[in-house]
CSV table of C-alpha atoms and ligand atoms in Angstrom, one decimal:
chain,number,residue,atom,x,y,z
A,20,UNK,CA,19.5,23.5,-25.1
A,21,UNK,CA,18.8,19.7,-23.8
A,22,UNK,CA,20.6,19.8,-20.6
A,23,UNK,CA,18.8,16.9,-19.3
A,24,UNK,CA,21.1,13.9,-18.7
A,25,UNK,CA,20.5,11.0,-22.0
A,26,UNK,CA,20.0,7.9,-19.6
A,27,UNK,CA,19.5,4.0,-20.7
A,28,UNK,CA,17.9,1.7,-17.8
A,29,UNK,CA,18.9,-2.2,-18.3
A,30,UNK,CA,16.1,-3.4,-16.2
A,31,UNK,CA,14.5,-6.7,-14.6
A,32,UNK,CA,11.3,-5.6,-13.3
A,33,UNK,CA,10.7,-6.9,-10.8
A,34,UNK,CA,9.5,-4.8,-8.0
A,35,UNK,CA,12.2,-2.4,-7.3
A,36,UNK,CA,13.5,-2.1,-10.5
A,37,UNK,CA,9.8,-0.6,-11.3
A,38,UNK,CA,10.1,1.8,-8.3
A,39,UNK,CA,13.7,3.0,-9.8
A,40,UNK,CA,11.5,3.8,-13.4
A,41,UNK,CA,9.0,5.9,-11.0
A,42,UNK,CA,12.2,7.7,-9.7
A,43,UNK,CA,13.9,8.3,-13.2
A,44,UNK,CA,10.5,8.9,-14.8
A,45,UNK,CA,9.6,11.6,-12.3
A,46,UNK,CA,12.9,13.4,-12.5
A,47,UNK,CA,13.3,16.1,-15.0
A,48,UNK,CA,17.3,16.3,-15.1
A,49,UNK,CA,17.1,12.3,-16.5
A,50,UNK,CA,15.8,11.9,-20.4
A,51,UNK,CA,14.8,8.3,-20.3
A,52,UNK,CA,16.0,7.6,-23.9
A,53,UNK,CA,15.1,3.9,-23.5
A,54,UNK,CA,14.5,1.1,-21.2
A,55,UNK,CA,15.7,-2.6,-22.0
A,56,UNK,CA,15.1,-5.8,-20.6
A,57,UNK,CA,16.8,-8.6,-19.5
A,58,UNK,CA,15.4,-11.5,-18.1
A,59,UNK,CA,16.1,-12.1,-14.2
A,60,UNK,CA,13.2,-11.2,-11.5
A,61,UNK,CA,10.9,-12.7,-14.3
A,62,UNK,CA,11.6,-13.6,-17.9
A,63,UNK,CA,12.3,-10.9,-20.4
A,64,UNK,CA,9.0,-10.8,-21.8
A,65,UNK,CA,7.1,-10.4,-18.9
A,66,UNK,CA,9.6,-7.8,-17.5
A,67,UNK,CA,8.4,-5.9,-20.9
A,68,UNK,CA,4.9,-5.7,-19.6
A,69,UNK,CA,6.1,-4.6,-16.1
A,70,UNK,CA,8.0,-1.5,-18.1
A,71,UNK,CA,5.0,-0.8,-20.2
A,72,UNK,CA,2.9,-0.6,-16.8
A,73,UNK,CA,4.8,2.1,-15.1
A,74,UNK,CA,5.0,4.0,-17.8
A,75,UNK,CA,1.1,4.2,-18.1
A,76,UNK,CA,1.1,5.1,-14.9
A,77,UNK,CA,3.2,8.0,-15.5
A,78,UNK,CA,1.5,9.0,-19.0
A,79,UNK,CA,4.8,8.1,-20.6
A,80,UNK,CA,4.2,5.4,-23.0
A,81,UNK,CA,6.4,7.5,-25.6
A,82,UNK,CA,9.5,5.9,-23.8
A,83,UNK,CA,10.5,3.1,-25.8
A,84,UNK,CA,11.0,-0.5,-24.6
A,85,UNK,CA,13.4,-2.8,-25.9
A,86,UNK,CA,13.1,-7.1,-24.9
A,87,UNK,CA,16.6,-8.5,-24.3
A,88,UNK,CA,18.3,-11.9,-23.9
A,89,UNK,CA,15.3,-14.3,-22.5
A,90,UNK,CA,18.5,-16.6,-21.1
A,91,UNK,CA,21.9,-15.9,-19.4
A,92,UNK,CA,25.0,-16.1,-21.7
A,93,UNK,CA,25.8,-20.4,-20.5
A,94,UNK,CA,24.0,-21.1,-17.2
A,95,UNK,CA,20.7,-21.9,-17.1
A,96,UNK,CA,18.0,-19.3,-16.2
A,97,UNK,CA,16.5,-19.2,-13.1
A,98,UNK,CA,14.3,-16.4,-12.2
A,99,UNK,CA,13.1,-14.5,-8.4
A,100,UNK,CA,9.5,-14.6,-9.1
A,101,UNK,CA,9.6,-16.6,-5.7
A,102,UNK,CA,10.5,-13.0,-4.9
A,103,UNK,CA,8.6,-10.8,-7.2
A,104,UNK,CA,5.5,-13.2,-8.0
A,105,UNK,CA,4.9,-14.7,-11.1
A,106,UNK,CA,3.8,-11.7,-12.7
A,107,UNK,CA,7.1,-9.8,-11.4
A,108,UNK,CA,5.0,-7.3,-9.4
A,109,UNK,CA,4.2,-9.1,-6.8
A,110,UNK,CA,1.3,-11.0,-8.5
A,111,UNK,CA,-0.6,-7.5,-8.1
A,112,UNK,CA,-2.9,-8.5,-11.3
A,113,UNK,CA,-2.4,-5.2,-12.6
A,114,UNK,CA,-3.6,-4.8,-16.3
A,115,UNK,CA,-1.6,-5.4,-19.5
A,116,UNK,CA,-1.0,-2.5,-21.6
A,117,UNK,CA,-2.5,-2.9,-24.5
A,118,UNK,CA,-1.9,0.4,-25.9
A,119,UNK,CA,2.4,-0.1,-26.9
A,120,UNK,CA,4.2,-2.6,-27.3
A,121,UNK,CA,7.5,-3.7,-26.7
A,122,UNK,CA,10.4,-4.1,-29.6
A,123,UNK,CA,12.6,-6.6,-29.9
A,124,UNK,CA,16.6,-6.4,-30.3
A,125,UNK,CA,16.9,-4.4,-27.1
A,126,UNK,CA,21.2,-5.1,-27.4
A,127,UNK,CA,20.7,-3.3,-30.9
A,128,UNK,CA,19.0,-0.5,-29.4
A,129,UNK,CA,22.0,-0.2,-26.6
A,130,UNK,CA,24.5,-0.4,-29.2
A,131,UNK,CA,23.1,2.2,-31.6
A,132,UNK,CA,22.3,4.8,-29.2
A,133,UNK,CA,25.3,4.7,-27.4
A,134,UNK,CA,27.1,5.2,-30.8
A,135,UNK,CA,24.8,8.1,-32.1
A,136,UNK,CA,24.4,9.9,-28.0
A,137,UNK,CA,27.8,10.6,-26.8
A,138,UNK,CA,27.5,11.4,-22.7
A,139,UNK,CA,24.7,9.1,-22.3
A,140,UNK,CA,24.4,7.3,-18.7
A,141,UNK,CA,23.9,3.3,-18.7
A,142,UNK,CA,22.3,2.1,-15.6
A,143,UNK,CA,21.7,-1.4,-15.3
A,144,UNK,CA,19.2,-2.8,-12.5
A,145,UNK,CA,19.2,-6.4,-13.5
A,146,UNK,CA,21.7,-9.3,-14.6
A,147,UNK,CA,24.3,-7.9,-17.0
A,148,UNK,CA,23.4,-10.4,-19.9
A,149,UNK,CA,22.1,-7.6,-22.3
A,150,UNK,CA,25.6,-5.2,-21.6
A,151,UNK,CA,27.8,-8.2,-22.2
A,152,UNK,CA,26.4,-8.9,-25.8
A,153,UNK,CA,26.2,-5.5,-26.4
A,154,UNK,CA,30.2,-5.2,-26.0
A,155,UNK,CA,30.5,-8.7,-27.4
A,156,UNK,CA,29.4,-7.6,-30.5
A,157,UNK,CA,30.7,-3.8,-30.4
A,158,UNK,CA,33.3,-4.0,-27.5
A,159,UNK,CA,34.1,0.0,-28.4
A,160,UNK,CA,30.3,0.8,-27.8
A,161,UNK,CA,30.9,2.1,-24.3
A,162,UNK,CA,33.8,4.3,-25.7
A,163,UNK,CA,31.7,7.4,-25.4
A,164,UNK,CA,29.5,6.4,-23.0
A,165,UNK,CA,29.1,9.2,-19.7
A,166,UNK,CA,28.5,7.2,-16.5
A,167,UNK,CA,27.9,3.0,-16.2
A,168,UNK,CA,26.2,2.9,-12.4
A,169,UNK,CA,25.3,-1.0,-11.7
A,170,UNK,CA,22.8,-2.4,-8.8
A,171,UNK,CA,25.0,-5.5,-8.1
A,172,UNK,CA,27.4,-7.5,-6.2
A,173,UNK,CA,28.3,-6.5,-2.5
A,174,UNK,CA,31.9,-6.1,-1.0
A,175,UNK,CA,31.8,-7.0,2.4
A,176,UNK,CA,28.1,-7.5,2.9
A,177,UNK,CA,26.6,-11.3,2.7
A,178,UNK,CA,25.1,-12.6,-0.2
A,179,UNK,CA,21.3,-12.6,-1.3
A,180,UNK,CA,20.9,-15.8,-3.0
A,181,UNK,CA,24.2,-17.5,-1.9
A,182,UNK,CA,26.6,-16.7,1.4
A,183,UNK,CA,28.3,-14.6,-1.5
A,184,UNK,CA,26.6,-13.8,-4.2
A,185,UNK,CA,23.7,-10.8,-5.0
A,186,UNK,CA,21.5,-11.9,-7.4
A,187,UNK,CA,21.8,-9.8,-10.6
A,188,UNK,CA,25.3,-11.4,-10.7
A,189,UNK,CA,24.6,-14.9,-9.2
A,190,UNK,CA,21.7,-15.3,-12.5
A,191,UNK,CA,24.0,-14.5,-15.0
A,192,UNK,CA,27.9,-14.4,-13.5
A,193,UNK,CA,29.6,-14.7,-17.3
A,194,UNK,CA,28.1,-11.6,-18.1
A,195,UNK,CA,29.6,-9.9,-15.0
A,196,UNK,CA,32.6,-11.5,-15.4
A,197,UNK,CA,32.9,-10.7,-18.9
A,198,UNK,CA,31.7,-6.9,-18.2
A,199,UNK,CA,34.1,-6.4,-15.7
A,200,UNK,CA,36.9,-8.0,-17.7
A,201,UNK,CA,36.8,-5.2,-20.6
A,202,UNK,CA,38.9,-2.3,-19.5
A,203,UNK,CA,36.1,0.1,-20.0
A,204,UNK,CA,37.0,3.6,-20.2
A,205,UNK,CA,34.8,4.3,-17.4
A,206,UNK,CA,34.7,3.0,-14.0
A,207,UNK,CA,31.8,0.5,-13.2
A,208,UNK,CA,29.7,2.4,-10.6
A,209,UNK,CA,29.0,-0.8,-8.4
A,210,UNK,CA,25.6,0.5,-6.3
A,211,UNK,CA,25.8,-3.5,-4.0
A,212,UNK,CA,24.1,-4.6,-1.6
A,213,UNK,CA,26.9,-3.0,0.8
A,214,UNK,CA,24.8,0.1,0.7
A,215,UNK,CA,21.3,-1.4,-1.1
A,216,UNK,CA,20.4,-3.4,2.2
A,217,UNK,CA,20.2,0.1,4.1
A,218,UNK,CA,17.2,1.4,1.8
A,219,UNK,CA,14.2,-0.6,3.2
A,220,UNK,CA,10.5,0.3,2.8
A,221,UNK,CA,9.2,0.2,5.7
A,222,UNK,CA,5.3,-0.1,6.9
A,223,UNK,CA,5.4,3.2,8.4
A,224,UNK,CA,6.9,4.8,4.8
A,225,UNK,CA,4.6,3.4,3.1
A,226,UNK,CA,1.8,4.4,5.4
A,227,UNK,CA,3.1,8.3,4.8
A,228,UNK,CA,2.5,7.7,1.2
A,229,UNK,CA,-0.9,7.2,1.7
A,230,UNK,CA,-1.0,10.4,2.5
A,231,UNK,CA,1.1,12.2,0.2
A,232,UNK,CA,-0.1,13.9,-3.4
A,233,UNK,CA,0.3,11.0,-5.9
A,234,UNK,CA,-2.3,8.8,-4.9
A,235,UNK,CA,-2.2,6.7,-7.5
A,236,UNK,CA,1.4,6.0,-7.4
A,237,UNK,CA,1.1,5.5,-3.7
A,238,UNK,CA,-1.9,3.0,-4.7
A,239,UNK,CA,0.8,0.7,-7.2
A,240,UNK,CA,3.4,0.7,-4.4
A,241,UNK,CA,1.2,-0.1,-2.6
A,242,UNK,CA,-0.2,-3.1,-5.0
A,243,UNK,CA,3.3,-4.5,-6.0
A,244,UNK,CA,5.2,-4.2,-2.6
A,245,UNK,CA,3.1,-6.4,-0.3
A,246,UNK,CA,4.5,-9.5,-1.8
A,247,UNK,CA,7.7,-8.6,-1.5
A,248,UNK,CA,6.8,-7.3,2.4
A,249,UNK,CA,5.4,-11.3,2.8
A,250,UNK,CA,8.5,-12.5,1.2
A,251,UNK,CA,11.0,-10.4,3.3
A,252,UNK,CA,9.5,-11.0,7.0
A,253,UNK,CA,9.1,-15.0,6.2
A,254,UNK,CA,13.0,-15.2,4.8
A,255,UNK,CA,14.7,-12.5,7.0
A,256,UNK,CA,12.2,-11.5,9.4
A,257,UNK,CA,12.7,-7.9,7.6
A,258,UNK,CA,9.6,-5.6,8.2
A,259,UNK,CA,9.3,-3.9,5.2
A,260,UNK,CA,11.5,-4.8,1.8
A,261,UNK,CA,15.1,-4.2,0.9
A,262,UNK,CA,14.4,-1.8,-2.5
A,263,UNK,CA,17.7,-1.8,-4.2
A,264,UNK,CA,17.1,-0.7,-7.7
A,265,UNK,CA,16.4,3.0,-7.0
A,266,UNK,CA,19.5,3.9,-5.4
A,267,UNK,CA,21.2,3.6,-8.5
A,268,UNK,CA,19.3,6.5,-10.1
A,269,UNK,CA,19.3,8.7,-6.7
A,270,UNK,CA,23.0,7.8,-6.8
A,271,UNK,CA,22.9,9.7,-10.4
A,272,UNK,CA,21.0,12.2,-9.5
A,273,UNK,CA,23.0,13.3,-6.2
A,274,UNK,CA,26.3,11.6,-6.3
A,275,UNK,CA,26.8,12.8,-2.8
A,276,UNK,CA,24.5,10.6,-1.4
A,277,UNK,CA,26.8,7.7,-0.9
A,278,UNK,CA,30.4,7.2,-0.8
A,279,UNK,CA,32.8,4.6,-1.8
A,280,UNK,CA,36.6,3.4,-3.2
A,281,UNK,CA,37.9,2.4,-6.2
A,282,UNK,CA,39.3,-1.4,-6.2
A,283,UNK,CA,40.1,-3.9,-9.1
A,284,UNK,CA,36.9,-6.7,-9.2
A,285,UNK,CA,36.9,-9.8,-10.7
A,286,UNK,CA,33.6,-11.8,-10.8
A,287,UNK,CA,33.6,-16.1,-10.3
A,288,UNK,CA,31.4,-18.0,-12.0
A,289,UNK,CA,31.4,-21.5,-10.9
A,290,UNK,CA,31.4,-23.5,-8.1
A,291,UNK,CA,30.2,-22.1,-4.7
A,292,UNK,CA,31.4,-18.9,-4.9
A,293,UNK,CA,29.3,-18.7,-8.8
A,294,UNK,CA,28.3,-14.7,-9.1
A,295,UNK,CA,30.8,-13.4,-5.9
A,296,UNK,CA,32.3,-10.0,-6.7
A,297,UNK,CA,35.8,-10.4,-5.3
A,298,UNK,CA,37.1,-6.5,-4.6
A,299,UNK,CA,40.6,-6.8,-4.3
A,300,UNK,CA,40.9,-3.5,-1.7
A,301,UNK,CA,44.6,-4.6,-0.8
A,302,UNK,CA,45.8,-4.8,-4.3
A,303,UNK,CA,47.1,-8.6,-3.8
A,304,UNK,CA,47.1,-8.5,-8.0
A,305,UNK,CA,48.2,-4.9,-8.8
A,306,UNK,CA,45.9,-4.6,-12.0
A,307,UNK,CA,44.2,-1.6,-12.4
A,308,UNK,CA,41.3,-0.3,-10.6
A,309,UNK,CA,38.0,-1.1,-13.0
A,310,UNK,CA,35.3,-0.3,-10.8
A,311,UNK,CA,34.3,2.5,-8.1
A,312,UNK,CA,32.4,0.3,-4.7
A,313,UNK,CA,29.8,2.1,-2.9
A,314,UNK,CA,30.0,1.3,0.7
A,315,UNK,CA,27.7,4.3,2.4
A,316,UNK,CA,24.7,5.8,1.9
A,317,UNK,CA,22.9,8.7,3.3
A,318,UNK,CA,19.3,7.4,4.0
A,319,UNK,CA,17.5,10.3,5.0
A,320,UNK,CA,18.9,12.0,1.5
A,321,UNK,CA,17.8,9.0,-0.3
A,322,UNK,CA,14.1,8.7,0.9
A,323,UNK,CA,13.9,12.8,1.1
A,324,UNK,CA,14.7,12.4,-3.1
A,325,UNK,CA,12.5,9.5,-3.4
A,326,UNK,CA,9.4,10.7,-1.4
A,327,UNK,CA,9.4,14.5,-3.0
A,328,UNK,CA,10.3,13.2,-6.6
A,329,UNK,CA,8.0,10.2,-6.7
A,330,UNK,CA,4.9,10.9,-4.3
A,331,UNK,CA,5.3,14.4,-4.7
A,332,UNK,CA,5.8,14.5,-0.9
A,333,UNK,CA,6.0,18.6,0.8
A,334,UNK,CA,9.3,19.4,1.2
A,335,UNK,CA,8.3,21.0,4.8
A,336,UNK,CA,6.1,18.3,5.5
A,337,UNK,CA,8.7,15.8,4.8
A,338,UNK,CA,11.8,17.6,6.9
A,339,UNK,CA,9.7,17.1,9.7
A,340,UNK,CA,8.5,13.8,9.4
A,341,UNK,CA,11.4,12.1,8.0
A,342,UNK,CA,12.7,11.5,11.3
A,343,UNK,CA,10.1,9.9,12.8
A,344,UNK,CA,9.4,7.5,9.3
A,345,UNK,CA,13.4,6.2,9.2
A,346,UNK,CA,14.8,3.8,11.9
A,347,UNK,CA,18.9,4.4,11.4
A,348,UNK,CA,20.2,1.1,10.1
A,349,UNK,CA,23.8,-0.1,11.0
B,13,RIB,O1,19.9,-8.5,-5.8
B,13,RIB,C1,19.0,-7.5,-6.0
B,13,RIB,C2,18.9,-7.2,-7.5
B,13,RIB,O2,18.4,-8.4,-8.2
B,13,RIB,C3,17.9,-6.2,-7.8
B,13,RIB,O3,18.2,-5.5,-8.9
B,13,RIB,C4,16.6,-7.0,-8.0
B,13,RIB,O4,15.7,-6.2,-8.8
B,13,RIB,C5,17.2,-8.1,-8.8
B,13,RIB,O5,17.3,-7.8,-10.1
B,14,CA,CA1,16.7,-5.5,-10.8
């Protein structure tokens, strides 16, 4: 019997949204029934590619990969390859597939699978563009649908591309607001950057996975993250990089590893607050709760998944180095 958990990633990639694949790829509980694309770290298109190169990596090109909306639902796009690079892995030059393509109609694909795979798990890494049309066009298409986990927004944490806003919801805020409007039978599972900004590669983590098994995994993190390690110490004099997009599938995959509340949230989309998730944790508006805010996270439970799944890092090995690899963030 298939006891593996049906999962659809809405992705970006994008840096981190390729080292959440790794994670979900490399997990046997997940059955990666298909990944979509939404354009946000880099246009749809390119974020296609990005898909089709992790899954080479991982001998997986069976996975299906579905391009989404190329443009938010009003405002203009505008992309984070100042972030990612132009390619979306951090201008790493790393070969097209040529082997697989993408498909088209990637809000088809989310549609129809929900409908014919009750239980299955949406998680959605980028900007919400590709859900929103998807329930635009079937707004009972989530009806059946196990667990909706979203990297996005933040609660009391500062913004990422405004005082207030985290990007996935800043590049396209009608689709959050519209998302977050539908009364969906399920809570949304809001993985922001309350908890996100605590789950930073470091130098000295990514120097143990040098010497971990999966050398050649270790060799494209390596590849794709030292843009992103350039980016973070000239804009927030980080060392390392904020990876937000895997926590969302730890997060499914332990549920224990961070804790949280459920509020009612509203998303704005104009003016300076444009993409801001407002949690309303004193109930000034007494409407229902629609969403479940994550607001801890263990980190030592979070790279101890990510460094045995991923790397294939000893589990003795790893107890006794993890201490020395993580610095406790506040
Ligand atoms: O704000 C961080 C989020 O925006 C991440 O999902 C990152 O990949 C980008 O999509
Ligand atoms: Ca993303």
């Amino acid at each position: 019997m298939n006891t593996k958990k049906n999962i659809i990633i809405d992705c970006d990639p994008g840096i981190d949204d390729s080292l959440a694949l790794l994670l979900a790829l490399q997990s046997e509980e997940l059955n990666v029934i298909g990944i979509t694309i939404v354009s946000g770290n880099a246009p749809a298109s390119i974020g296609a590619q990005n898909a089709l190169k992790v899954l080479e990596l991982v001998d997986r090109l069976d996975i299906p990969v579905y391009i989404g909306a190329e443009e938010p639902l009003e405002v203009p796009f505008v992309s984070a390859q100042d972030t990612h690079g132009e390619d979306g892995l951090g201008d790493s030059q790393i070969p097209f597939v040529t082997s697989s393509q993408a498909k088209a109609n990637a809000v088809s694909f989310i549609k129809d699978t929900l409908k014919q795979n009750p239980e299955t798990t949406v998680l959605a890494l980028g900007p919400l563009t590709n859900i929103a049309l998807a329930l635009k066009e079937d707004p009972d298409c989530f009806a059946k649908v196990s667990r909706f986990i979203v990297m996005g927004g933040s609660y009391l944490s500062h913004g990422n591309c405004s005082p207030v806003a985290e990007f996935n919801f800043w590049c396209d805020p009608d689709a959050a607001k519209f998302v977050f409007s539908q009364n969906l039978p399920i809570p949304i599972e809001m993985v922001g950057l309350d908890v996100t900004r605590k789950i930073v590669l470091t130098p000295t983590v990514l120097e143990y996975m040098k010497h971990t098994q999966n050398k050649n995994i270790y060799r494209f993190i390596q590849q794709i993250t030292q843009f992103y390690f350039d980016f973070h110490w000239a804009h927030e004099k980080v060392l390392g990089c904020v990876i937000n997009d895997p926590l969302t599938i730890a997060y499914l995959l332990d549920s224990t590893i961070a804790q949280g509340f459920d509020s009612h949230v509203e998303i704005a989309t104009s003016g300076i607050s444009r993409g801001q998730s407002i949690v309303d944790d004193h109930d000034f508006w007494q409407l229902p709760n629609n969403c479940h805010i994550l607001t801890n996270v263990d980190q030592t439970a979070f790279w101890h998944l990510f460094l045995t799944r991923v790397l294939k890092a000893e589990e003795n090995e790893l107890s006794q180095v993890l201490p020395q690899l993580l610095e406790v963030r506040a």
